[in-house]
């Protein structure tokens, strides 16, 4: 029996080998016909790799287009989650702006046709710290015949932490206290927010501490008085001021009657102009006498010189 099987396999050996090779070739031909190489396009999220320590990478584009080619079955088996696009910041360690090539990784069997865009504009922004005073704004009003005599903060100065461009964009750190006919001294937790010059919140900056305790001292024997504000400006010799604009123009003072009676106006902190200066626009603190508080502690001042 075994001998008969052996003879059967050896009979027409060449024809059988040719048939086998033909079958293999036909199989590859059919598979190539049924699974041709095609092109595919993916919009892939862009990430940053190897960002230097204590830096933030700032970039505009959020996705890039990656075009690949591979047998059709590969596009069925793999999706966009298997493709990664990134900019490698390994060789960049200084503050500045750079054009970084975009790279892509993808499963074996794919070939890269193109990446668009090919580079990304990246700004390396160092993390910094900055000290700033906390401004607490009172809204509403105390009870009739009561006044806020003082605000006592648990922290006067705060620390701003974040990317340099964002931290330097912060002009004030503000919190708000709402009064509702209060007649007695009370404590309140006040959340703080970093604000830019237009009054908008600056995102990406952490304020530490982010919440402070404020003691609102309310007294019933104090009086209120509204007086004008004047700018305390030292003018260089030979120069003459053409215009001074102060906003607001008046301030409401709170204090004992014997102190307020002698106050006719409030000056800003001194402003010394340089000889060649043409104008000044900014905020100036008010110089308040001891025992006196005000509804604002600084004003906007614009001062122009005559040519």
PDB file of N, CA and C in Angstrom, residues 148-226:
ATOM      1  N   UNK A 148     -17.296 101.007  55.450  1.00  0.00           N
ATOM      2  CA  UNK A 148     -16.162 100.081  55.504  1.00  0.00           C
ATOM      3  C   UNK A 148     -14.929 100.893  55.866  1.00  0.00           C
ATOM      4  N   UNK A 149     -14.375 100.615  57.031  1.00  0.00           N
ATOM      5  CA  UNK A 149     -13.223 101.389  57.491  1.00  0.00           C
ATOM      6  C   UNK A 149     -11.899 100.840  57.001  1.00  0.00           C
ATOM      7  N   UNK A 150     -11.821  99.530  56.748  1.00  0.00           N
ATOM      8  CA  UNK A 150     -10.556  98.936  56.304  1.00  0.00           C
ATOM      9  C   UNK A 150     -10.799  97.529  55.798  1.00  0.00           C
ATOM     10  N   UNK A 151      -9.872  97.066  54.935  1.00  0.00           N
ATOM     11  CA  UNK A 151      -9.853  95.680  54.469  1.00  0.00           C
ATOM     12  C   UNK A 151      -8.538  95.050  54.909  1.00  0.00           C
ATOM     13  N   UNK A 152      -8.620  93.972  55.637  1.00  0.00           N
ATOM     14  CA  UNK A 152      -7.427  93.283  56.133  1.00  0.00           C
ATOM     15  C   UNK A 152      -7.284  91.957  55.394  1.00  0.00           C
ATOM     16  N   UNK A 153      -6.210  91.833  54.576  1.00  0.00           N
ATOM     17  CA  UNK A 153      -6.021  90.651  53.734  1.00  0.00           C
ATOM     18  C   UNK A 153      -5.069  89.665  54.398  1.00  0.00           C
ATOM     19  N   UNK A 154      -5.373  88.386  54.245  1.00  0.00           N
ATOM     20  CA  UNK A 154      -4.478  87.360  54.788  1.00  0.00           C
ATOM     21  C   UNK A 154      -3.160  87.318  54.017  1.00  0.00           C
ATOM     22  N   UNK A 155      -3.179  87.706  52.731  1.00  0.00           N
ATOM     23  CA  UNK A 155      -1.963  87.809  51.918  1.00  0.00           C
ATOM     24  C   UNK A 155      -2.049  89.081  51.097  1.00  0.00           C
ATOM     25  N   UNK A 156      -1.058  89.949  51.262  1.00  0.00           N
ATOM     26  CA  UNK A 156      -1.058  91.196  50.500  1.00  0.00           C
ATOM     27  C   UNK A 156      -0.470  90.978  49.119  1.00  0.00           C
ATOM     28  N   UNK A 157       0.628  90.220  49.055  1.00  0.00           N
ATOM     29  CA  UNK A 157       1.284  89.952  47.775  1.00  0.00           C
ATOM     30  C   UNK A 157       1.120  88.489  47.409  1.00  0.00           C
ATOM     31  N   UNK A 158       0.904  88.250  46.119  1.00  0.00           N
ATOM     32  CA  UNK A 158       0.664  86.921  45.595  1.00  0.00           C
ATOM     33  C   UNK A 158       1.765  86.548  44.610  1.00  0.00           C
ATOM     34  N   UNK A 159       1.828  85.272  44.273  1.00  0.00           N
ATOM     35  CA  UNK A 159       2.800  84.789  43.292  1.00  0.00           C
ATOM     36  C   UNK A 159       2.068  84.311  42.051  1.00  0.00           C
ATOM     37  N   UNK A 160       2.490  84.827  40.905  1.00  0.00           N
ATOM     38  CA  UNK A 160       1.968  84.368  39.623  1.00  0.00           C
ATOM     39  C   UNK A 160       2.941  83.352  39.048  1.00  0.00           C
ATOM     40  N   UNK A 161       2.426  82.220  38.590  1.00  0.00           N
ATOM     41  CA  UNK A 161       3.252  81.174  38.003  1.00  0.00           C
ATOM     42  C   UNK A 161       2.661  80.768  36.667  1.00  0.00           C
ATOM     43  N   UNK A 162       3.515  80.715  35.631  1.00  0.00           N
ATOM     44  CA  UNK A 162       3.036  80.311  34.311  1.00  0.00           C
ATOM     45  C   UNK A 162       4.012  80.679  33.225  1.00  0.00           C
ATOM     46  N   UNK A 163       3.615  80.479  31.966  1.00  0.00           N
ATOM     47  CA  UNK A 163       4.478  80.871  30.844  1.00  0.00           C
ATOM     48  C   UNK A 163       4.761  82.369  30.869  1.00  0.00           C
ATOM     49  N   UNK A 164       5.976  82.739  30.475  1.00  0.00           N
ATOM     50  CA  UNK A 164       6.425  84.124  30.578  1.00  0.00           C
ATOM     51  C   UNK A 164       5.489  85.106  29.892  1.00  0.00           C
ATOM     52  N   UNK A 165       5.073  84.812  28.648  1.00  0.00           N
ATOM     53  CA  UNK A 165       4.229  85.758  27.914  1.00  0.00           C
ATOM     54  C   UNK A 165       2.896  85.967  28.610  1.00  0.00           C
ATOM     55  N   UNK A 166       2.356  84.911  29.222  1.00  0.00           N
ATOM     56  CA  UNK A 166       1.079  85.035  29.920  1.00  0.00           C
ATOM     57  C   UNK A 166       1.250  85.798  31.231  1.00  0.00           C
ATOM     58  N   UNK A 167       2.294  85.475  31.998  1.00  0.00           N
ATOM     59  CA  UNK A 167       2.514  86.148  33.290  1.00  0.00           C
ATOM     60  C   UNK A 167       2.735  87.649  33.087  1.00  0.00           C
ATOM     61  N   UNK A 168       3.532  88.019  32.083  1.00  0.00           N
ATOM     62  CA  UNK A 168       3.808  89.441  31.850  1.00  0.00           C
ATOM     63  C   UNK A 168       2.590  90.176  31.298  1.00  0.00           C
ATOM     64  N   UNK A 169       1.600  89.434  30.850  1.00  0.00           N
ATOM     65  CA  UNK A 169       0.365  90.047  30.353  1.00  0.00           C
ATOM     66  C   UNK A 169      -0.610  90.382  31.483  1.00  0.00           C
ATOM     67  N   UNK A 170      -0.320  89.899  32.680  1.00  0.00           N
ATOM     68  CA  UNK A 170      -1.193  90.165  33.833  1.00  0.00           C
ATOM     69  C   UNK A 170      -0.925  91.572  34.360  1.00  0.00           C
ATOM     70  N   UNK A 171      -1.961  92.390  34.443  1.00  0.00           N
ATOM     71  CA  UNK A 171      -1.840  93.754  34.955  1.00  0.00           C
ATOM     72  C   UNK A 171      -2.382  93.894  36.373  1.00  0.00           C
ATOM     73  N   UNK A 172      -3.346  93.061  36.736  1.00  0.00           N
ATOM     74  CA  UNK A 172      -3.918  93.104  38.078  1.00  0.00           C
ATOM     75  C   UNK A 172      -4.344  91.699  38.494  1.00  0.00           C
ATOM     76  N   UNK A 173      -4.348  91.476  39.806  1.00  0.00           N
ATOM     77  CA  UNK A 173      -4.947  90.263  40.363  1.00  0.00           C
ATOM     78  C   UNK A 173      -6.094  90.733  41.238  1.00  0.00           C
ATOM     79  N   UNK A 174      -7.313  90.339  40.882  1.00  0.00           N
ATOM     80  CA  UNK A 174      -8.488  90.955  41.484  1.00  0.00           C
ATOM     81  C   UNK A 174      -9.405  89.926  42.128  1.00  0.00           C
ATOM     82  N   UNK A 175     -10.076  90.387  43.183  1.00  0.00           N
ATOM     83  CA  UNK A 175     -11.141  89.626  43.825  1.00  0.00           C
ATOM     84  C   UNK A 175     -12.255  90.589  44.205  1.00  0.00           C
ATOM     85  N   UNK A 176     -13.436  90.065  44.406  1.00  0.00           N
ATOM     86  CA  UNK A 176     -14.594  90.916  44.664  1.00  0.00           C
ATOM     87  C   UNK A 176     -15.288  90.503  45.959  1.00  0.00           C
ATOM     88  N   UNK A 177     -15.739  91.528  46.699  1.00  0.00           N
ATOM     89  CA  UNK A 177     -16.518  91.319  47.914  1.00  0.00           C
ATOM     90  C   UNK A 177     -17.847  92.050  47.747  1.00  0.00           C
ATOM     91  N   UNK A 178     -18.918  91.319  47.896  1.00  0.00           N
ATOM     92  CA  UNK A 178     -20.239  91.928  47.785  1.00  0.00           C
ATOM     93  C   UNK A 178     -20.819  92.258  49.151  1.00  0.00           C
ATOM     94  N   UNK A 179     -21.203  93.515  49.348  1.00  0.00           N
ATOM     95  CA  UNK A 179     -21.856  93.935  50.592  1.00  0.00           C
ATOM     96  C   UNK A 179     -23.371  93.954  50.390  1.00  0.00           C
ATOM     97  N   UNK A 180     -24.077  93.592  51.444  1.00  0.00           N
ATOM     98  CA  UNK A 180     -25.539  93.574  51.395  1.00  0.00           C
ATOM     99  C   UNK A 180     -26.091  94.082  52.729  1.00  0.00           C
ATOM    100  N   UNK A 181     -25.958  95.415  52.908  1.00  0.00           N
ATOM    101  CA  UNK A 181     -26.443  96.059  54.143  1.00  0.00           C
ATOM    102  C   UNK A 181     -25.755  95.501  55.387  1.00  0.00           C
ATOM    103  N   UNK A 182     -24.475  95.127  55.254  1.00  0.00           N
ATOM    104  CA  UNK A 182     -23.733  94.632  56.427  1.00  0.00           C
ATOM    105  C   UNK A 182     -23.497  95.772  57.404  1.00  0.00           C
ATOM    106  N   UNK A 183     -23.608  95.464  58.674  1.00  0.00           N
ATOM    107  CA  UNK A 183     -23.408  96.477  59.710  1.00  0.00           C
ATOM    108  C   UNK A 183     -22.317  96.095  60.698  1.00  0.00           C
ATOM    109  N   UNK A 184     -21.750  94.892  60.576  1.00  0.00           N
ATOM    110  CA  UNK A 184     -20.716  94.428  61.505  1.00  0.00           C
ATOM    111  C   UNK A 184     -19.527  93.879  60.720  1.00  0.00           C
ATOM    112  N   UNK A 185     -18.364  93.902  61.350  1.00  0.00           N
ATOM    113  CA  UNK A 185     -17.140  93.369  60.750  1.00  0.00           C
ATOM    114  C   UNK A 185     -17.295  91.870  60.488  1.00  0.00           C
ATOM    115  N   UNK A 186     -16.794  91.407  59.340  1.00  0.00           N
ATOM    116  CA  UNK A 186     -16.917  89.985  59.005  1.00  0.00           C
ATOM    117  C   UNK A 186     -15.716  89.535  58.188  1.00  0.00           C
ATOM    118  N   UNK A 187     -15.495  88.202  58.143  1.00  0.00           N
ATOM    119  CA  UNK A 187     -14.449  87.574  57.333  1.00  0.00           C
ATOM    120  C   UNK A 187     -15.088  86.892  56.131  1.00  0.00           C
ATOM    121  N   UNK A 188     -14.361  86.895  55.012  1.00  0.00           N
ATOM    122  CA  UNK A 188     -14.882  86.275  53.798  1.00  0.00           C
ATOM    123  C   UNK A 188     -13.731  85.718  52.977  1.00  0.00           C
ATOM    124  N   UNK A 189     -13.962  84.550  52.328  1.00  0.00           N
ATOM    125  CA  UNK A 189     -12.989  83.970  51.406  1.00  0.00           C
ATOM    126  C   UNK A 189     -13.180  84.606  50.033  1.00  0.00           C
ATOM    127  N   UNK A 190     -12.091  85.117  49.458  1.00  0.00           N
ATOM    128  CA  UNK A 190     -12.177  85.849  48.198  1.00  0.00           C
ATOM    129  C   UNK A 190     -11.322  85.133  47.142  1.00  0.00           C
ATOM    130  N   UNK A 191     -11.943  84.531  46.109  1.00  0.00           N
ATOM    131  CA  UNK A 191     -11.167  83.959  44.994  1.00  0.00           C
ATOM    132  C   UNK A 191     -10.514  85.079  44.182  1.00  0.00           C
ATOM    133  N   UNK A 192      -9.323  84.807  43.657  1.00  0.00           N
ATOM    134  CA  UNK A 192      -8.560  85.810  42.914  1.00  0.00           C
ATOM    135  C   UNK A 192      -8.400  85.392  41.450  1.00  0.00           C
ATOM    136  N   UNK A 193      -8.410  86.376  40.565  1.00  0.00           N
ATOM    137  CA  UNK A 193      -8.298  86.126  39.132  1.00  0.00           C
ATOM    138  C   UNK A 193      -7.249  87.051  38.527  1.00  0.00           C
ATOM    139  N   UNK A 194      -6.386  86.500  37.665  1.00  0.00           N
ATOM    140  CA  UNK A 194      -5.383  87.299  36.940  1.00  0.00           C
ATOM    141  C   UNK A 194      -6.069  87.985  35.760  1.00  0.00           C
ATOM    142  N   UNK A 195      -5.884  89.316  35.643  1.00  0.00           N
ATOM    143  CA  UNK A 195      -6.588  90.130  34.654  1.00  0.00           C
ATOM    144  C   UNK A 195      -5.570  90.872  33.786  1.00  0.00           C
ATOM    145  N   UNK A 196      -5.869  90.988  32.465  1.00  0.00           N
ATOM    146  CA  UNK A 196      -4.994  91.762  31.589  1.00  0.00           C
ATOM    147  C   UNK A 196      -5.428  93.221  31.549  1.00  0.00           C
ATOM    148  N   UNK A 197      -4.784  94.020  30.696  1.00  0.00           N
ATOM    149  CA  UNK A 197      -5.070  95.444  30.643  1.00  0.00           C
ATOM    150  C   UNK A 197      -6.457  95.786  30.144  1.00  0.00           C
ATOM    151  N   UNK A 198      -7.124  94.834  29.484  1.00  0.00           N
ATOM    152  CA  UNK A 198      -8.483  95.061  28.987  1.00  0.00           C
ATOM    153  C   UNK A 198      -9.545  94.487  29.911  1.00  0.00           C
ATOM    154  N   UNK A 199      -9.109  94.011  31.085  1.00  0.00           N
ATOM    155  CA  UNK A 199     -10.067  93.476  32.044  1.00  0.00           C
ATOM    156  C   UNK A 199     -10.467  92.036  31.789  1.00  0.00           C
ATOM    157  N   UNK A 200      -9.760  91.337  30.904  1.00  0.00           N
ATOM    158  CA  UNK A 200     -10.077  89.942  30.620  1.00  0.00           C
ATOM    159  C   UNK A 200      -9.171  89.014  31.428  1.00  0.00           C
ATOM    160  N   UNK A 201      -9.700  87.858  31.763  1.00  0.00           N
ATOM    161  CA  UNK A 201      -8.925  86.879  32.512  1.00  0.00           C
ATOM    162  C   UNK A 201      -7.768  86.352  31.667  1.00  0.00           C
ATOM    163  N   UNK A 202      -6.600  86.223  32.273  1.00  0.00           N
ATOM    164  CA  UNK A 202      -5.422  85.664  31.597  1.00  0.00           C
ATOM    165  C   UNK A 202      -5.367  84.176  31.933  1.00  0.00           C
ATOM    166  N   UNK A 203      -5.596  83.336  30.929  1.00  0.00           N
ATOM    167  CA  UNK A 203      -5.602  81.898  31.147  1.00  0.00           C
ATOM    168  C   UNK A 203      -4.175  81.351  31.127  1.00  0.00           C
ATOM    169  N   UNK A 204      -3.989  80.240  31.803  1.00  0.00           N
ATOM    170  CA  UNK A 204      -2.683  79.594  31.840  1.00  0.00           C
ATOM    171  C   UNK A 204      -1.769  80.107  32.931  1.00  0.00           C
ATOM    172  N   UNK A 205      -2.258  81.048  33.755  1.00  0.00           N
ATOM    173  CA  UNK A 205      -1.462  81.590  34.856  1.00  0.00           C
ATOM    174  C   UNK A 205      -2.092  81.132  36.176  1.00  0.00           C
ATOM    175  N   UNK A 206      -1.262  80.584  37.056  1.00  0.00           N
ATOM    176  CA  UNK A 206      -1.745  80.159  38.372  1.00  0.00           C
ATOM    177  C   UNK A 206      -1.425  81.228  39.408  1.00  0.00           C
ATOM    178  N   UNK A 207      -2.420  81.567  40.204  1.00  0.00           N
ATOM    179  CA  UNK A 207      -2.256  82.550  41.265  1.00  0.00           C
ATOM    180  C   UNK A 207      -2.122  81.794  42.580  1.00  0.00           C
ATOM    181  N   UNK A 208      -1.059  82.073  43.333  1.00  0.00           N
ATOM    182  CA  UNK A 208      -0.832  81.384  44.603  1.00  0.00           C
ATOM    183  C   UNK A 208      -0.606  82.395  45.734  1.00  0.00           C
ATOM    184  N   UNK A 209      -1.474  82.384  46.749  1.00  0.00           N
ATOM    185  CA  UNK A 209      -2.668  81.555  46.862  1.00  0.00           C
ATOM    186  C   UNK A 209      -3.778  82.065  45.953  1.00  0.00           C
ATOM    187  N   UNK A 210      -4.661  81.154  45.538  1.00  0.00           N
ATOM    188  CA  UNK A 210      -5.749  81.532  44.636  1.00  0.00           C
ATOM    189  C   UNK A 210      -6.956  82.078  45.396  1.00  0.00           C
ATOM    190  N   UNK A 211      -6.982  81.853  46.708  1.00  0.00           N
ATOM    191  CA  UNK A 211      -8.065  82.359  47.559  1.00  0.00           C
ATOM    192  C   UNK A 211      -7.443  82.943  48.818  1.00  0.00           C
ATOM    193  N   UNK A 212      -7.873  84.142  49.190  1.00  0.00           N
ATOM    194  CA  UNK A 212      -7.387  84.754  50.427  1.00  0.00           C
ATOM    195  C   UNK A 212      -8.570  85.064  51.337  1.00  0.00           C
ATOM    196  N   UNK A 213      -8.264  85.208  52.618  1.00  0.00           N
ATOM    197  CA  UNK A 213      -9.276  85.619  53.589  1.00  0.00           C
ATOM    198  C   UNK A 213      -9.178  87.122  53.792  1.00  0.00           C
ATOM    199  N   UNK A 214     -10.282  87.802  53.677  1.00  0.00           N
ATOM    200  CA  UNK A 214     -10.316  89.251  53.872  1.00  0.00           C
ATOM    201  C   UNK A 214     -11.250  89.567  55.030  1.00  0.00           C
ATOM    202  N   UNK A 215     -10.748  90.339  55.967  1.00  0.00           N
ATOM    203  CA  UNK A 215     -11.574  90.846  57.065  1.00  0.00           C
ATOM    204  C   UNK A 215     -12.085  92.226  56.673  1.00  0.00           C
ATOM    205  N   UNK A 216     -13.384  92.351  56.573  1.00  0.00           N
ATOM    206  CA  UNK A 216     -14.015  93.618  56.207  1.00  0.00           C
ATOM    207  C   UNK A 216     -14.433  94.321  57.492  1.00  0.00           C
ATOM    208  N   UNK A 217     -13.709  95.382  57.816  1.00  0.00           N
ATOM    209  CA  UNK A 217     -14.008  96.131  59.043  1.00  0.00           C
ATOM    210  C   UNK A 217     -15.093  97.163  58.748  1.00  0.00           C
ATOM    211  N   UNK A 218     -16.161  97.074  59.487  1.00  0.00           N
ATOM    212  CA  UNK A 218     -17.287  97.995  59.315  1.00  0.00           C
ATOM    213  C   UNK A 218     -17.501  98.766  60.615  1.00  0.00           C
ATOM    214  N   UNK A 219     -17.556 100.066  60.500  1.00  0.00           N
ATOM    215  CA  UNK A 219     -17.792 100.917  61.658  1.00  0.00           C
ATOM    216  C   UNK A 219     -18.990 101.819  61.396  1.00  0.00           C
ATOM    217  N   UNK A 220     -19.559 102.273  62.477  1.00  0.00           N
ATOM    218  CA  UNK A 220     -20.762 103.095  62.384  1.00  0.00           C
ATOM    219  C   UNK A 220     -20.510 104.561  62.710  1.00  0.00           C
ATOM    220  N   UNK A 221     -19.279 104.898  63.121  1.00  0.00           N
ATOM    221  CA  UNK A 221     -18.992 106.277  63.508  1.00  0.00           C
ATOM    222  C   UNK A 221     -18.205 107.026  62.435  1.00  0.00           C
ATOM    223  N   UNK A 222     -17.899 106.361  61.325  1.00  0.00           N
ATOM    224  CA  UNK A 222     -17.108 107.007  60.285  1.00  0.00           C
ATOM    225  C   UNK A 222     -18.001 107.732  59.285  1.00  0.00           C
ATOM    226  N   UNK A 223     -17.421 108.681  58.599  1.00  0.00           N
ATOM    227  CA  UNK A 223     -18.146 109.493  57.631  1.00  0.00           C
ATOM    228  C   UNK A 223     -17.553 109.268  56.232  1.00  0.00           C
ATOM    229  N   UNK A 224     -18.288 109.726  55.223  1.00  0.00           N
ATOM    230  CA  UNK A 224     -17.843 109.667  53.833  1.00  0.00           C
ATOM    231  C   UNK A 224     -17.714 111.077  53.284  1.00  0.00           C
ATOM    232  N   UNK A 225     -16.740 111.227  52.355  1.00  0.00           N
ATOM    233  CA  UNK A 225     -16.557 112.527  51.724  1.00  0.00           C
ATOM    234  C   UNK A 225     -15.984 112.305  50.326  1.00  0.00           C
ATOM    235  N   UNK A 226     -16.544 112.965  49.330  1.00  0.00           N
ATOM    236  CA  UNK A 226     -16.050 112.865  47.954  1.00  0.00           C
ATOM    237  C   UNK A 226     -15.226 114.092  47.616  1.00  0.00           C
TER     238      UNK A 226
END
